[in-house]
Amino acid sequence: KNSDQFDILISSIKKILENNQFIIIKNIGFNNSKSMFEYFVKQFGNYYGMVEYTDIKLDCNYTGCTFGHIELHNDDAIDLTNQPIYGFIQVIKEDPLKLPKNGIVKIMDMVRYLEVYELDLLDEFLSTKIPMLSKGVNYDDTNKDIIEIFEPLIYTKDNKYFTRFDITRIKYYYKFHNKKQDRKESLLIDNFLKYAKKFRSEFYLENGDILIHNNKTTLHDRTACSMELNIDGTFNSREIFVSFAR
């Protein structure tokens, strides 16, 4: 019976994702178990990578570990062939001051607006190829070969709209090549973020909550976190599980 209920739950979540592109599940009750979180993720497709345990650190080179804000982006935007379809974030320990909000932008909300009010700008987003560069697909990748792509910020496939954006990898392209970004491109990216933020929704995730988002049809971000520094030099911070399905 429990198995039947779980199957119904997964089926319902998939339907909501198809229609809404993201969903927040309140305290699903995995008791901070990595294995249960992994099993859950596997119900949504080809399980990608591992359950990544991400807490906020002072000495972490991965952007997800920063206690500053994280800009709107897709995960693994640099990967043209195997970019994950769904992203999963579960909070296993809340921020000490309960500050950070997770933000989501559904790209179709932005497209519908631009089709009416800024059609020329939408055409620019669809036609202008923006550079990105990375050493390996993600920060923990053992293969550190240079990946360099030139792709538009919004693209279509099978009459559906998708987005591909990661400002850190765009900046890294110019740093790596020691180039200065063209003013027109800078303005285009600024406009892209301006209109994306117009349609951004934000949510506070409590302990146990899971955010699932379509990684190709949405952008996501996070506002700044806090830290609780103890007298012995240790500190408490927000902790999450992150994983993906293709």
XYZ file of C-alpha atoms in Angstrom:
246
model
C 0.000 0.000 0.000
C 2.784 2.429 0.889
C 4.406 1.605 -2.444
C 1.160 2.422 -4.280
C 0.905 5.749 -2.441
C 4.499 6.577 -3.336
C 3.822 5.793 -7.027
C 0.768 8.066 -6.975
C 2.841 10.825 -5.362
C 5.564 10.558 -8.027
C 2.973 10.530 -10.823
C 1.307 13.653 -9.419
C 4.638 15.459 -9.069
C 5.536 14.648 -12.690
C 2.225 16.063 -13.934
C 2.729 19.277 -11.961
C 6.302 19.597 -13.265
C 5.092 19.177 -16.832
C 2.543 21.964 -16.396
C 4.311 24.294 -13.975
C 8.044 23.556 -14.514
C 8.736 23.474 -10.760
C 7.246 22.265 -7.494
C 8.029 22.570 -3.782
C 7.250 19.550 -1.628
C 6.902 20.378 2.048
C 8.839 18.198 4.520
C 8.559 14.887 2.682
C 10.061 13.038 5.656
C 13.311 11.515 4.376
C 14.968 12.248 7.745
C 18.033 13.707 5.993
C 18.820 10.331 4.416
C 21.022 10.538 1.313
C 19.938 7.086 0.158
C 16.235 7.979 0.353
C 16.850 11.267 -1.443
C 18.775 9.398 -4.166
C 15.975 6.843 -4.539
C 13.462 9.682 -4.873
C 15.517 11.446 -7.562
C 15.842 8.226 -9.567
C 12.063 8.184 -10.077
C 12.390 11.148 -12.443
C 14.862 9.837 -15.000
C 18.445 8.798 -15.478
C 20.106 9.593 -12.139
C 22.927 12.069 -12.672
C 26.101 12.172 -10.612
C 25.627 11.828 -6.876
C 23.751 13.313 -3.977
C 25.885 16.359 -3.320
C 25.994 17.531 0.286
C 26.388 21.290 0.175
C 26.827 23.399 3.274
C 27.981 26.999 3.348
C 31.757 27.073 3.735
C 34.403 29.770 4.067
C 36.969 27.894 1.929
C 34.869 26.390 -0.874
C 35.598 27.019 -4.569
C 32.137 25.813 -5.625
C 29.620 28.649 -6.103
C 26.877 26.670 -4.334
C 28.920 26.911 -1.119
C 29.112 30.695 -1.013
C 27.101 32.543 1.625
C 26.686 35.439 -0.827
C 23.823 35.423 -3.299
C 23.823 33.116 -6.336
C 22.725 34.675 -9.653
C 20.004 33.187 -11.850
C 21.396 30.273 -13.879
C 20.916 26.743 -15.219
C 22.997 23.924 -13.764
C 25.626 22.517 -16.160
C 24.651 25.076 -18.816
C 27.986 24.383 -20.504
C 26.951 20.790 -21.320
C 25.235 20.696 -24.732
C 24.686 16.927 -24.827
C 23.946 15.775 -21.275
C 22.623 18.771 -19.372
C 20.282 17.451 -16.643
C 16.557 17.953 -17.142
C 15.549 18.144 -13.480
C 17.295 19.643 -10.483
C 16.525 18.718 -6.849
C 17.357 20.721 -3.718
C 16.416 19.518 -0.232
C 17.126 21.585 2.857
C 18.481 19.392 5.665
C 19.492 22.238 7.977
C 18.019 25.709 7.897
C 19.939 28.958 7.840
C 20.512 30.259 11.418
C 18.642 33.509 10.670
C 16.239 31.929 8.139
C 17.387 34.458 5.532
C 17.951 32.774 2.146
C 15.187 32.555 -0.443
C 15.338 30.298 -3.490
C 14.172 31.994 -6.675
C 12.672 30.519 -9.858
C 11.971 32.045 -13.269
C 9.853 30.167 -15.785
C 11.296 31.176 -19.141
C 7.886 30.976 -20.867
C 6.546 33.751 -18.605
C 9.350 35.963 -19.848
C 8.894 34.897 -23.492
C 5.153 35.651 -23.475
C 5.823 39.153 -22.206
C 8.586 39.807 -24.723
C 6.443 38.522 -27.599
C 3.974 41.325 -26.854
C 6.168 44.193 -25.662
C 9.778 43.570 -26.790
C 9.719 41.276 -29.820
C 12.991 42.632 -31.239
C 14.741 41.962 -27.926
C 13.351 38.411 -27.854
C 14.759 37.903 -31.354
C 18.147 39.053 -30.070
C 18.003 36.580 -27.202
C 17.180 33.827 -29.697
C 19.809 34.727 -32.296
C 22.817 36.165 -30.438
C 25.353 33.512 -29.471
C 26.923 34.121 -26.057
C 30.257 32.508 -25.081
C 30.730 30.281 -22.038
C 33.854 28.486 -20.886
C 34.506 25.878 -18.214
C 37.193 23.406 -17.173
C 35.063 20.280 -17.016
C 31.275 20.220 -16.935
C 30.989 21.006 -13.228
C 33.172 22.001 -10.320
C 33.777 18.452 -9.074
C 34.499 17.006 -12.534
C 37.743 14.987 -12.639
C 38.053 15.773 -16.357
C 39.228 19.387 -16.486
C 39.370 19.689 -20.281
C 38.363 23.101 -21.605
C 34.733 23.259 -22.741
C 33.839 26.314 -24.798
C 30.414 26.981 -26.298
C 28.652 29.794 -28.140
C 24.894 29.532 -27.669
C 21.879 31.889 -27.456
C 20.335 32.738 -24.087
C 16.952 31.403 -25.230
C 16.460 28.651 -27.805
C 13.623 26.582 -29.233
C 13.263 22.861 -29.784
C 10.111 21.050 -30.926
C 8.242 24.379 -30.698
C 9.142 24.777 -27.010
C 11.280 27.479 -25.417
C 14.363 26.697 -23.329
C 17.120 28.767 -21.737
C 20.878 28.342 -21.262
C 22.621 30.788 -18.944
C 25.427 30.877 -16.373
C 27.037 34.275 -15.781
C 30.057 32.752 -13.995
C 30.992 30.748 -17.110
C 30.431 33.741 -19.374
C 32.787 35.797 -17.209
C 35.284 32.938 -17.134
C 35.418 32.931 -20.947
C 36.642 36.540 -20.941
C 39.003 35.996 -18.008
C 40.503 32.875 -19.599
C 41.083 34.585 -22.963
C 41.999 37.922 -21.373
C 39.371 39.678 -23.474
C 36.971 42.511 -22.774
C 33.295 41.812 -23.243
C 31.617 43.737 -26.031
C 29.319 46.513 -24.736
C 26.407 45.288 -26.865
C 26.737 41.788 -25.381
C 26.959 43.189 -21.852
C 23.784 45.165 -22.442
C 21.994 42.122 -23.854
C 22.866 40.036 -20.782
C 21.823 42.901 -18.500
C 18.455 43.086 -20.273
C 18.084 39.308 -20.078
C 18.535 39.371 -16.303
C 16.328 42.464 -15.940
C 13.380 40.790 -17.654
C 14.035 37.434 -15.999
C 13.878 39.067 -12.568
C 10.583 40.685 -13.521
C 9.074 37.177 -13.509
C 11.066 35.742 -10.602
C 9.201 34.046 -7.765
C 10.970 33.331 -4.476
C 10.342 30.877 -1.669
C 11.796 30.084 1.733
C 12.593 26.378 2.018
C 12.204 24.929 5.498
C 13.950 21.853 6.859
C 12.917 18.791 4.817
C 11.434 20.766 1.903
C 12.397 19.745 -1.641
C 12.469 22.123 -4.609
C 12.274 20.322 -7.968
C 12.707 22.390 -11.121
C 12.990 21.795 -14.838
C 16.618 22.802 -15.372
C 16.110 23.626 -19.060
C 12.922 25.691 -18.926
C 13.655 27.645 -15.736
C 16.414 29.696 -14.161
C 17.072 29.494 -10.427
C 19.017 31.461 -7.832
C 19.397 32.001 -4.105
C 19.660 35.099 -1.944
C 22.460 35.500 0.587
C 22.822 33.172 3.582
C 23.997 33.849 7.125
C 26.434 32.074 9.430
C 26.384 31.490 13.165
C 29.965 31.722 14.448
C 30.640 29.981 17.746
C 33.183 30.981 20.391
C 35.289 27.889 19.623
C 35.654 28.895 15.950
C 33.068 26.456 14.593
C 29.984 27.722 12.797
C 26.496 26.679 11.791
C 25.156 27.289 8.301
C 22.500 26.213 5.841
C 22.939 22.652 4.557
C 21.280 21.025 1.539
C 21.270 17.921 -0.626
C 21.521 18.597 -4.372
C 21.126 16.149 -7.242
C 19.894 15.838 -10.830
C 18.033 13.562 -13.252
C 18.361 13.456 -17.028
